């Protein structure tokens, strides 16, 4: 493993075509798990596709292992593995044949590890991909991604189609993969509650822009939900408000800096927020706060 | 050219026009064979008998079929064999010579599906430690491997079947005829691939793309009619075995090679572009 600070760093990445991105900038430090959260259509998959070399960016630079990403550097690509949102392998192949394709592509392919993951995930070697369930397709992609000794794992909603048992097995495998502290994971999800206990950091994207990026504990310590009467909402500074959920006799207000709000409005009860709460308030109730 | 890669993604939306293309290719195969048989009088000299008494045979499997029928005690079968012998030979000749064309049409179609399947793998390849040039090379080689294997098999079947049933002279003609067919079909398919890529880049709207694709396809195929008729009227089949390196062949091989080079350049650029 070579020396570098950030496994991935996005600097001012913008894209105006399908799946817009605006000045996206954040990094995934070496040895960490970074969640990329956001509602559907926020730009998560687009950003991961830029990182995976599928899409181009109009502006900005993507750094891989502290070096600008280049299409002509196969060695750099070999250090990264990608799990796409849909399975990109030929549907008429089976797991064994897919393994052979990967063995030809990746110099550090580990056939033993691949077989082990197939066993763990319960995937038959001879079963043809088109007969797989969606969850099995996802598992096969993860087995491939984990089997070539990559330093950076990029996963696009890996647990979206999995049952709780399979999800737990995969998360355990990912934790095992992270054991030596030299590897990093960037994983997108719109259900951060499933993954946040395994992650070190989180980056939220909303409408193609980064809302926040940092350590999960810091973020969760900062955000909070104020529970107050409908007429008390006006007492909170607008820039602090992320979203407002109204009910008949009360309101819940998501705030970015709960300490500051607490200091300004001493009588109000402020509960800690989860990443799921932040996603809900930003996606579903953010428009009203912006008005 | 920057949008070329997108074109490859739009490629799959052209499937409907591909289906039309498939039938047109199939139709042209039939026209090709019909024009071939219209002028080909070889079957008349294959020893067609008036009856079993003066039957000399062609020295092929069909002789046994015929004799088998004639030796039946069933009068009706014997009469049918006499009456339809000529038609039977002609039908077998047509069918067997059609094998390479039919198979190759199928190959042409399956190579399209193969390309579509490559779209998925392309995502893996783009994320893998492979340079764009190597990616293009792998796609090009993979496609040609498929075409090559299937062509060889279909030509071998066509040759063997016609050799066994109609005779050596006919088999030779089928063999050279199928080489020409393969060259023409691959050239047309490749031109279509290139057109599809360029059209996809110029007209991202799927419906517009489809309409233009169909118009181009029909135009291209309409232009091909005089081409086939010209070749047929020149009785090219009569000369193929004697003039293998004649000007017609050279022009055909040059056009074929030119389209392949162009296809390679387009593919190389397309692989280097990002969506």
Coordinates of C-alpha atoms in Angstrom, one line a residue:
Chain A
X1 CA 0.0 0.0 0.0
X2 CA 1.4 3.4 -1.0
X3 CA 1.4 6.6 1.0
X4 CA -1.3 9.1 0.4
X5 CA -3.7 11.2 2.6
X6 CA -7.0 11.0 0.7
X7 CA -8.2 8.0 -1.2
X8 CA -10.5 10.4 -3.1
X9 CA -10.8 14.1 -3.3
X10 CA -13.3 16.1 -5.4
X11 CA -12.4 19.7 -6.0
X12 CA -14.9 22.0 -7.6
X13 CA -16.5 19.2 -9.7
X14 CA -19.3 20.6 -11.9
X15 CA -21.4 19.0 -14.6
X16 CA -24.2 20.6 -16.5
X17 CA -25.5 17.5 -18.4
X18 CA -27.7 14.7 -17.2
X19 CA -27.4 14.6 -13.4
X20 CA -26.1 18.1 -12.7
X21 CA -23.4 18.8 -10.2
X22 CA -22.4 22.2 -8.9
X23 CA -18.9 22.8 -7.4
X24 CA -18.8 19.6 -5.5
X25 CA -15.8 19.3 -3.2
X26 CA -15.1 16.9 -0.4
X27 CA -12.6 14.2 0.4
X28 CA -12.5 10.6 1.7
X29 CA -9.5 10.3 3.9
X30 CA -7.4 7.1 3.8
X31 CA -8.7 4.3 6.0
X32 CA -12.2 5.7 6.4
X33 CA -15.8 4.9 5.4
X34 CA -17.6 7.8 3.9
X35 CA -21.3 7.8 3.4
X36 CA -22.6 9.8 0.4
X37 CA -26.2 10.6 1.3
X38 CA -29.0 12.4 -0.5
X39 CA -32.5 12.0 -1.8
X40 CA -33.3 10.3 -5.2
X41 CA -31.9 12.4 -8.0
X42 CA -29.6 14.4 -5.7
X43 CA -26.6 13.6 -7.8
X44 CA -25.0 10.7 -5.9
X45 CA -24.9 8.3 -8.8
X46 CA -23.7 10.9 -11.2
X47 CA -20.8 11.8 -8.8
X48 CA -19.8 8.2 -8.4
X49 CA -20.0 7.8 -12.2
X50 CA -17.6 10.7 -12.6
X51 CA -15.3 9.0 -10.1
X52 CA -15.6 5.6 -11.9
X53 CA -14.7 7.2 -15.2
X54 CA -18.2 6.8 -16.8
X55 CA -19.1 10.5 -16.9
X56 CA -16.9 13.5 -17.6
X57 CA -17.0 16.6 -15.6
X58 CA -17.2 20.1 -17.1
X59 CA -15.1 21.6 -14.4
X60 CA -13.0 20.6 -11.4
X61 CA -10.7 17.8 -10.7
X62 CA -11.0 14.4 -9.1
X63 CA -8.0 13.2 -7.2
X64 CA -7.4 9.5 -6.7
X65 CA -4.8 8.6 -4.1
X66 CA -3.7 12.3 -4.1
X67 CA -3.1 12.3 -7.9
X68 CA -5.3 13.7 -10.6
X69 CA -7.4 11.0 -12.0
X70 CA -6.3 9.8 -15.5
X71 CA -7.9 7.4 -18.0
X72 CA -4.5 6.4 -19.2
X73 CA -3.2 5.1 -15.8
X74 CA -4.3 1.5 -15.5
X75 CA -2.3 1.0 -12.3
X76 CA -4.4 3.7 -10.6
X77 CA -7.6 2.1 -11.7
X78 CA -6.5 -1.2 -10.4
X79 CA -6.5 0.2 -6.9
X80 CA -10.2 1.1 -7.0
X81 CA -13.2 -1.2 -7.4
X82 CA -16.7 -0.1 -8.2
X83 CA -20.2 -1.6 -7.4
X84 CA -22.7 0.0 -9.8
X85 CA -26.4 0.6 -9.0
X86 CA -27.3 -2.0 -11.6
X87 CA -25.4 -5.1 -12.6
X88 CA -23.3 -4.4 -15.7
X89 CA -22.2 -7.9 -16.5
X90 CA -23.5 -10.0 -19.4
X91 CA -26.7 -11.6 -18.3
X92 CA -26.0 -14.9 -19.9
X93 CA -22.9 -15.5 -17.9
X94 CA -22.5 -17.3 -14.6
X95 CA -20.5 -16.3 -11.5
X96 CA -17.5 -18.5 -12.6
X97 CA -17.4 -16.8 -16.0
X98 CA -17.6 -13.4 -14.5
X99 CA -14.7 -14.3 -12.2
X100 CA -12.7 -15.2 -15.2
X101 CA -13.4 -11.9 -16.9
X102 CA -12.3 -10.0 -13.7
X103 CA -9.2 -12.2 -13.4
X104 CA -8.2 -11.0 -16.8
X105 CA -8.8 -7.4 -16.0
X106 CA -7.3 -7.0 -12.5
X107 CA -3.7 -8.0 -11.9
X108 CA -4.3 -8.6 -8.2
X109 CA -7.4 -10.7 -8.6
X110 CA -7.7 -13.3 -5.8
X111 CA -9.7 -16.3 -7.0
X112 CA -9.7 -17.9 -3.5
X113 CA -11.2 -14.8 -2.0
X114 CA -13.8 -14.7 -4.8
X115 CA -14.9 -18.3 -4.2
X116 CA -15.1 -17.5 -0.4
X117 CA -17.4 -14.5 -1.0
X118 CA -19.5 -16.6 -3.4
X119 CA -19.9 -19.1 -0.6
X120 CA -20.7 -16.5 2.0
X121 CA -23.2 -14.8 -0.2
X122 CA -24.8 -18.1 -1.3
X123 CA -24.2 -17.6 -5.0
X124 CA -24.0 -20.7 -7.1
X125 CA -21.0 -20.7 -9.5
X126 CA -23.0 -22.1 -12.4
X127 CA -26.2 -20.2 -12.0
X128 CA -26.8 -17.8 -14.9
X129 CA -27.0 -14.1 -13.9
X130 CA -30.4 -13.5 -15.6
X131 CA -32.0 -15.9 -13.2
X132 CA -30.6 -14.0 -10.2
X133 CA -32.8 -11.9 -7.9
X134 CA -31.8 -8.2 -7.6
X135 CA -30.2 -8.9 -4.3
X136 CA -28.1 -11.7 -5.7
X137 CA -26.9 -9.4 -8.6
X138 CA -25.8 -6.9 -6.0
X139 CA -24.0 -9.6 -4.0
X140 CA -22.2 -10.8 -7.1
X141 CA -21.0 -7.3 -7.8
X142 CA -19.8 -6.9 -4.2
X143 CA -18.0 -10.3 -4.3
X144 CA -16.2 -9.1 -7.5
X145 CA -15.3 -5.7 -5.9
X146 CA -13.9 -7.3 -2.8
X147 CA -11.8 -9.9 -4.6
X148 CA -9.1 -7.8 -6.3
X149 CA -7.4 -6.3 -3.3
X150 CA -8.5 -2.7 -4.1
X151 CA -7.5 0.1 -1.8
X152 CA -10.7 2.1 -2.5
X153 CA -14.2 0.6 -2.7
X154 CA -16.9 2.7 -4.4
X155 CA -20.4 1.4 -3.8
X156 CA -23.6 2.8 -5.3
X157 CA -26.5 1.9 -3.0
X158 CA -25.1 -1.6 -2.3
X159 CA -27.8 -2.6 0.2
X160 CA -30.8 -1.2 -1.7
X161 CA -32.2 -4.6 -2.7
X162 CA -31.0 -6.7 0.2
X163 CA -33.0 -8.4 2.9
X164 CA -31.8 -7.6 6.5
X165 CA -29.9 -10.8 6.9
X166 CA -27.9 -10.4 3.6
X167 CA -27.4 -6.7 4.5
X168 CA -25.8 -7.7 7.8
X169 CA -23.5 -10.3 6.1
X170 CA -22.3 -7.8 3.5
X171 CA -21.7 -5.1 6.1
X172 CA -19.6 -7.6 8.1
X173 CA -17.6 -8.4 5.0
X174 CA -17.0 -4.7 4.4
X175 CA -15.9 -4.2 8.0
X176 CA -13.5 -7.1 7.6
X177 CA -12.2 -5.5 4.4
X178 CA -11.5 -2.3 6.3
X179 CA -9.6 -4.1 9.1
X180 CA -6.1 -3.2 8.2
X181 CA -6.9 0.6 8.2
X182 CA -5.3 1.1 4.8
X183 CA -8.4 0.8 2.8
X184 CA -11.2 3.3 2.2
X185 CA -14.9 3.1 1.2
X186 CA -17.1 5.6 -0.4
X187 CA -20.7 4.4 -0.3
X188 CA -23.8 6.1 -1.5
X189 CA -27.2 5.5 0.1
X190 CA -30.5 7.2 0.6
X191 CA -31.1 5.1 3.8
X192 CA -28.1 6.3 5.9
X193 CA -29.7 4.8 9.1
X194 CA -28.7 1.4 7.9
X195 CA -25.0 2.2 7.5
X196 CA -24.1 5.1 9.8
X197 CA -22.9 2.9 12.6
X198 CA -20.2 1.5 10.3
X199 CA -19.2 4.9 8.8
X200 CA -16.7 7.5 9.9
X201 CA -17.9 10.4 7.8
X202 CA -20.9 11.5 5.8
X203 CA -21.3 13.9 2.8
X204 CA -24.8 15.0 1.9
X205 CA -25.7 16.1 -1.6
X206 CA -28.9 18.0 -2.4
X207 CA -29.8 19.0 -5.9
X208 CA -26.2 18.5 -7.1
X209 CA -24.6 20.6 -4.3
X210 CA -22.7 19.5 -1.2
X211 CA -24.8 20.4 1.9
X212 CA -22.2 19.1 4.4
X213 CA -19.2 16.8 4.6
X214 CA -17.4 15.7 7.7
X215 CA -17.3 13.3 10.6
X216 CA -20.7 11.8 11.4
X217 CA -20.4 12.6 15.1
X218 CA -19.6 16.2 14.4
X219 CA -22.6 16.5 12.0
X220 CA -25.0 14.8 14.4
X221 CA -23.8 17.0 17.3
X222 CA -24.5 20.0 15.2
X223 CA -27.9 19.3 13.7
X224 CA -31.0 19.1 15.9
X225 CA -34.8 19.1 15.8
X226 CA -36.6 21.9 17.5
X227 CA -40.1 21.1 18.8
X228 CA -42.2 24.2 19.2
X229 CA -45.5 25.8 18.5
X230 CA -46.3 27.0 15.0
X231 CA -46.0 30.6 16.0
X232 CA -42.6 30.1 17.6
X233 CA -40.9 29.1 14.3
X234 CA -40.4 32.8 13.4
X235 CA -38.1 33.1 16.5
X236 CA -35.5 30.9 14.8
X237 CA -33.1 32.6 12.3
X238 CA -33.9 31.5 8.8
X239 CA -30.2 30.6 7.8
X240 CA -30.2 28.1 10.7
X241 CA -33.3 26.2 9.4
X242 CA -33.0 23.2 7.2
X243 CA -36.6 22.2 7.1
X244 CA -39.9 22.6 8.9
X245 CA -42.5 19.9 9.5
X246 CA -45.9 21.3 10.5
X247 CA -48.5 19.4 12.3
X248 CA -51.9 20.7 13.6
X249 CA -50.8 22.2 16.9
X250 CA -47.0 22.1 16.7
X251 CA -44.0 22.3 14.4
X252 CA -40.7 20.5 14.1
X253 CA -37.8 22.5 12.8
X254 CA -34.5 21.0 11.7
X255 CA -31.6 23.3 12.5
X256 CA -28.0 23.2 11.4
X257 CA -26.5 24.5 14.7
X258 CA -28.4 23.4 17.6
X259 CA -26.1 25.0 20.2
X260 CA -26.6 28.4 18.6
X261 CA -30.3 28.0 18.4
X262 CA -30.4 26.8 22.0
X263 CA -28.5 29.9 23.1
X264 CA -30.9 32.2 21.1
X265 CA -34.1 30.4 22.1
X266 CA -33.5 29.1 25.6
X267 CA -37.1 27.8 26.2
X268 CA -37.2 25.4 23.2
X269 CA -36.7 21.7 23.3
X270 CA -34.0 20.5 20.9
X271 CA -33.6 16.8 20.1
X272 CA -30.6 15.3 18.5
X273 CA -31.1 14.4 14.8
X274 CA -30.1 11.3 12.8
X275 CA -28.8 11.3 9.2
X276 CA -32.2 9.9 8.2
X277 CA -33.9 12.9 9.9
X278 CA -31.6 15.3 8.1
X279 CA -32.4 13.6 4.8
X280 CA -36.2 13.7 5.5
X281 CA -36.2 17.4 6.5
X282 CA -33.9 18.5 3.6
X283 CA -35.8 16.5 1.0
X284 CA -39.4 16.7 2.1
X285 CA -39.6 19.9 4.1
X286 CA -36.7 21.9 2.9
X287 CA -38.6 23.9 0.3
X288 CA -40.8 25.6 2.8
X289 CA -37.7 26.6 4.9
X290 CA -36.2 28.1 1.8
X291 CA -39.2 30.3 1.1
Chain B
X1 CA -16.9 13.4 -31.6
X2 CA -17.1 14.3 -28.0
X3 CA -20.6 13.0 -27.8
X4 CA -19.7 9.8 -29.6
X5 CA -19.9 7.7 -26.5
X6 CA -23.4 8.8 -25.9
X7 CA -24.1 7.5 -29.3
X8 CA -23.1 4.1 -28.2
X9 CA -25.6 4.3 -25.4
X10 CA -28.3 5.5 -27.8
X11 CA -27.4 2.5 -29.9
X12 CA -29.8 0.2 -28.1
X13 CA -32.7 2.6 -29.0
X14 CA -32.1 1.8 -32.6
X15 CA -33.1 -1.8 -32.0
X16 CA -36.4 -1.3 -33.8
X17 CA -34.7 0.0 -36.9
X18 CA -32.3 -2.9 -36.5
X19 CA -35.2 -5.3 -36.8
X20 CA -36.3 -3.6 -40.0
X21 CA -32.7 -3.9 -41.1
X22 CA -32.7 -7.5 -40.3
X23 CA -35.6 -8.2 -42.5
X24 CA -34.2 -6.1 -45.3
X25 CA -30.9 -8.0 -45.1
X26 CA -32.9 -11.2 -45.2
X27 CA -34.8 -9.9 -48.2
X28 CA -31.6 -9.0 -50.0
X29 CA -30.2 -12.4 -49.3
X30 CA -33.3 -13.8 -51.1
X31 CA -33.0 -11.3 -54.0
X32 CA -29.3 -12.2 -54.2
X33 CA -30.1 -15.9 -54.4
X34 CA -33.0 -15.5 -56.8
X35 CA -30.9 -13.5 -59.2
X36 CA -28.2 -16.1 -58.9
X37 CA -30.5 -19.0 -59.7
X38 CA -32.3 -17.1 -62.4
X39 CA -29.2 -17.1 -64.5
X40 CA -27.6 -20.2 -63.1
X41 CA -28.3 -23.1 -65.4
X42 CA -26.0 -25.5 -63.8
X43 CA -28.8 -27.5 -62.3
X44 CA -30.1 -28.3 -65.8
X45 CA -26.9 -30.1 -66.5
X46 CA -26.8 -32.2 -63.4
X47 CA -28.2 -35.3 -65.1
X48 CA -31.9 -34.5 -64.7
X49 CA -33.6 -37.6 -66.0
X50 CA -36.8 -38.0 -67.9
X51 CA -37.4 -41.2 -66.0
X52 CA -35.5 -43.7 -63.9
X53 CA -34.5 -45.7 -67.0
X54 CA -32.1 -43.0 -68.3
X55 CA -31.1 -41.6 -65.0
X56 CA -27.4 -41.1 -64.8
X57 CA -27.3 -39.4 -61.5
X58 CA -25.2 -36.5 -60.2
X59 CA -23.0 -38.6 -57.9
X60 CA -24.4 -37.0 -54.8
X61 CA -26.7 -37.9 -51.9
X62 CA -29.7 -36.7 -53.8
X63 CA -29.3 -39.6 -56.3
X64 CA -30.0 -42.0 -53.5
X65 CA -33.0 -40.0 -52.4
X66 CA -34.4 -40.0 -55.9
X67 CA -33.7 -43.7 -56.5
X68 CA -35.1 -44.5 -53.2
X69 CA -38.4 -42.8 -54.2
X70 CA -38.5 -44.4 -57.6
X71 CA -37.9 -47.9 -56.2
X72 CA -40.9 -47.6 -54.0
X73 CA -43.8 -49.8 -55.0
X74 CA -46.0 -46.9 -54.3
X75 CA -46.9 -45.6 -57.7
X76 CA -47.9 -42.2 -56.5
X77 CA -44.5 -41.6 -54.8
X78 CA -42.7 -42.7 -58.0
X79 CA -44.8 -40.4 -60.1
X80 CA -44.2 -37.5 -57.7
X81 CA -40.4 -38.2 -57.8
X82 CA -40.4 -38.1 -61.6
X83 CA -42.6 -35.0 -61.7
X84 CA -40.8 -33.0 -59.0
X85 CA -37.3 -34.2 -59.4
X86 CA -36.2 -31.0 -61.1
X87 CA -38.0 -28.9 -58.5
X88 CA -36.5 -31.0 -55.7
X89 CA -33.0 -30.4 -57.0
X90 CA -33.7 -26.7 -57.4
X91 CA -35.2 -26.5 -54.0
X92 CA -32.3 -28.2 -52.3
X93 CA -29.8 -26.1 -54.2
X94 CA -31.7 -23.0 -53.2
X95 CA -32.0 -24.0 -49.6
X96 CA -28.5 -25.2 -49.2
X97 CA -27.0 -22.2 -50.9
X98 CA -29.2 -20.1 -48.6
X99 CA -27.7 -21.7 -45.5
X100 CA -24.7 -19.4 -45.4
X101 CA -26.8 -16.3 -46.1
X102 CA -29.4 -17.3 -43.6
X103 CA -26.8 -18.1 -40.9
X104 CA -24.9 -15.0 -41.7
X105 CA -28.0 -12.9 -41.4
X106 CA -28.5 -14.4 -38.0
X107 CA -24.9 -13.7 -37.1
X108 CA -25.2 -10.2 -38.3
X109 CA -28.2 -9.8 -36.0
X110 CA -26.6 -11.5 -33.0
X111 CA -23.5 -9.4 -33.4
X112 CA -25.8 -6.4 -32.9
X113 CA -27.1 -8.0 -29.7
X114 CA -23.5 -8.7 -28.8
X115 CA -22.7 -5.0 -29.2
X116 CA -25.6 -4.1 -27.1
X117 CA -24.4 -6.5 -24.4
X118 CA -21.0 -4.8 -24.6
X119 CA -22.7 -1.6 -23.5
X120 CA -23.0 -3.1 -20.0
X121 CA -19.5 -4.5 -19.9
X122 CA -18.3 -1.1 -21.1
X123 CA -19.1 0.3 -17.7
X124 CA -17.0 -2.4 -16.0
X125 CA -14.2 -1.8 -18.6
X126 CA -14.3 2.0 -18.0
X127 CA -13.8 1.5 -14.3
X128 CA -11.2 -1.2 -14.8
X129 CA -7.4 -0.8 -15.3
X130 CA -7.8 -0.7 -19.1
X131 CA -6.8 2.2 -21.3
X132 CA -9.4 3.5 -23.7
X133 CA -7.4 2.2 -26.6
X134 CA -7.2 -1.3 -25.1
X135 CA -10.9 -1.1 -24.5
X136 CA -11.6 -0.3 -28.1
X137 CA -9.3 -3.1 -29.2
X138 CA -11.0 -5.6 -27.0
X139 CA -14.5 -4.6 -28.3
X140 CA -13.3 -4.7 -31.9
X141 CA -11.6 -8.1 -31.5
X142 CA -14.5 -9.6 -29.6
X143 CA -16.9 -8.6 -32.3
X144 CA -14.7 -9.9 -35.0
X145 CA -14.2 -13.1 -33.1
X146 CA -17.9 -13.7 -33.0
X147 CA -18.4 -12.8 -36.7
X148 CA -15.3 -14.9 -37.7
X149 CA -16.3 -18.0 -35.9
X150 CA -20.0 -17.9 -37.1
X151 CA -19.0 -17.1 -40.6
X152 CA -16.5 -19.9 -40.8
X153 CA -19.1 -22.3 -39.5
X154 CA -21.9 -21.1 -41.8
X155 CA -19.7 -21.2 -44.8
X156 CA -18.4 -24.6 -44.0
X157 CA -21.9 -25.9 -43.6
X158 CA -23.0 -24.3 -46.8
X159 CA -20.1 -25.7 -48.7
X160 CA -20.4 -29.2 -47.3
X161 CA -24.1 -29.4 -47.8
X162 CA -24.0 -28.2 -51.3
X163 CA -21.0 -30.5 -52.0
X164 CA -22.8 -33.5 -50.7
X165 CA -26.1 -32.8 -52.5
X166 CA -25.6 -30.8 -55.7
X167 CA -22.0 -31.4 -56.6
X168 CA -18.5 -29.9 -56.5
X169 CA -19.0 -27.3 -59.2
X170 CA -22.0 -25.9 -57.4
X171 CA -20.3 -26.1 -54.0
X172 CA -17.4 -24.0 -55.3
X173 CA -19.8 -21.3 -56.5
X174 CA -21.6 -21.4 -53.2
X175 CA -18.3 -21.0 -51.4
X176 CA -17.2 -17.9 -53.3
X177 CA -20.8 -16.6 -53.4
X178 CA -20.9 -16.8 -49.6
X179 CA -17.5 -15.0 -49.2
X180 CA -19.0 -12.2 -51.3
X181 CA -22.2 -12.2 -49.2
X182 CA -20.2 -12.1 -46.0
X183 CA -18.1 -9.2 -47.2
X184 CA -21.1 -7.3 -48.4
X185 CA -23.2 -7.9 -45.2
X186 CA -20.3 -7.1 -42.9
X187 CA -19.6 -3.9 -44.8
X188 CA -23.3 -2.9 -44.7
X189 CA -23.5 -3.7 -41.0
X190 CA -20.4 -1.7 -40.3
X191 CA -21.6 1.3 -42.2
X192 CA -24.8 1.0 -40.3
X193 CA -22.8 0.9 -37.0
X194 CA -20.9 4.0 -37.9
X195 CA -24.0 5.8 -39.1
X196 CA -25.7 4.8 -35.9
X197 CA -22.9 6.3 -33.8
X198 CA -22.8 9.5 -35.8
X199 CA -26.6 9.9 -35.9
X200 CA -26.7 9.2 -32.1
X201 CA -24.2 12.0 -31.6
X202 CA -25.9 14.5 -33.8
X203 CA -29.5 13.7 -32.8
X204 CA -29.9 12.7 -29.2
X205 CA -33.7 12.6 -29.5
X206 CA -34.5 8.8 -29.6
X207 CA -37.5 9.3 -31.9
X208 CA -35.7 11.5 -34.3
X209 CA -32.8 9.2 -34.3
X210 CA -35.0 6.2 -35.0
X211 CA -36.8 8.0 -37.9
X212 CA -33.5 9.1 -39.5
X213 CA -32.1 5.7 -38.8
X214 CA -34.9 4.0 -40.7
X215 CA -34.8 6.5 -43.6
X216 CA -31.0 5.9 -43.9
X217 CA -31.5 2.2 -43.7
X218 CA -34.1 2.2 -46.4
X219 CA -32.0 4.5 -48.6
X220 CA -29.0 2.4 -48.2
X221 CA -30.8 -0.7 -49.0
X222 CA -32.5 0.8 -52.0
X223 CA -29.2 1.8 -53.3
X224 CA -28.0 -1.7 -52.8
X225 CA -30.6 -3.1 -55.3
X226 CA -28.8 -1.8 -58.5
X227 CA -25.6 -2.9 -56.9
X228 CA -26.8 -6.5 -56.6
X229 CA -28.5 -6.4 -60.0
X230 CA -25.3 -5.0 -61.5
X231 CA -23.3 -7.9 -60.1
X232 CA -25.9 -10.3 -61.2
X233 CA -26.1 -8.9 -64.8
X234 CA -22.4 -9.1 -65.0
X235 CA -22.8 -12.8 -64.3
X236 CA -20.1 -12.4 -61.7
X237 CA -20.8 -15.9 -60.3
X238 CA -19.7 -17.4 -63.6
X239 CA -16.3 -15.9 -63.1
X240 CA -15.6 -16.0 -59.4
X241 CA -13.6 -19.3 -59.6
X242 CA -11.5 -18.1 -62.5
X243 CA -11.0 -14.4 -61.6
X244 CA -10.7 -14.4 -57.8
X245 CA -8.5 -11.4 -57.9
X246 CA -10.4 -9.5 -60.5
X247 CA -11.3 -5.8 -60.1
X248 CA -14.8 -6.5 -58.6
X249 CA -13.2 -8.5 -55.8
X250 CA -10.5 -5.8 -55.2
X251 CA -13.1 -3.1 -55.1
X252 CA -15.2 -5.1 -52.7
X253 CA -12.3 -5.9 -50.5
X254 CA -11.1 -2.3 -50.5
X255 CA -14.5 -1.0 -49.5
X256 CA -14.8 -3.7 -46.8
X257 CA -11.3 -2.8 -45.4
X258 CA -12.1 0.9 -45.6
X259 CA -15.2 0.6 -43.5
X260 CA -13.4 -1.6 -41.0
X261 CA -10.7 1.0 -40.6
X262 CA -13.3 3.8 -40.2
X263 CA -15.2 1.7 -37.7
X264 CA -12.0 1.2 -35.7
X265 CA -11.3 4.9 -35.7
X266 CA -14.8 5.7 -34.5
X267 CA -14.7 3.0 -31.9
X268 CA -11.4 4.3 -30.6
X269 CA -12.7 7.8 -30.3
X270 CA -15.9 6.6 -28.8
X271 CA -14.1 4.7 -26.1
X272 CA -12.0 7.7 -25.2
X273 CA -15.1 9.9 -24.7
X274 CA -17.1 10.1 -21.6
X275 CA -20.8 10.6 -21.4

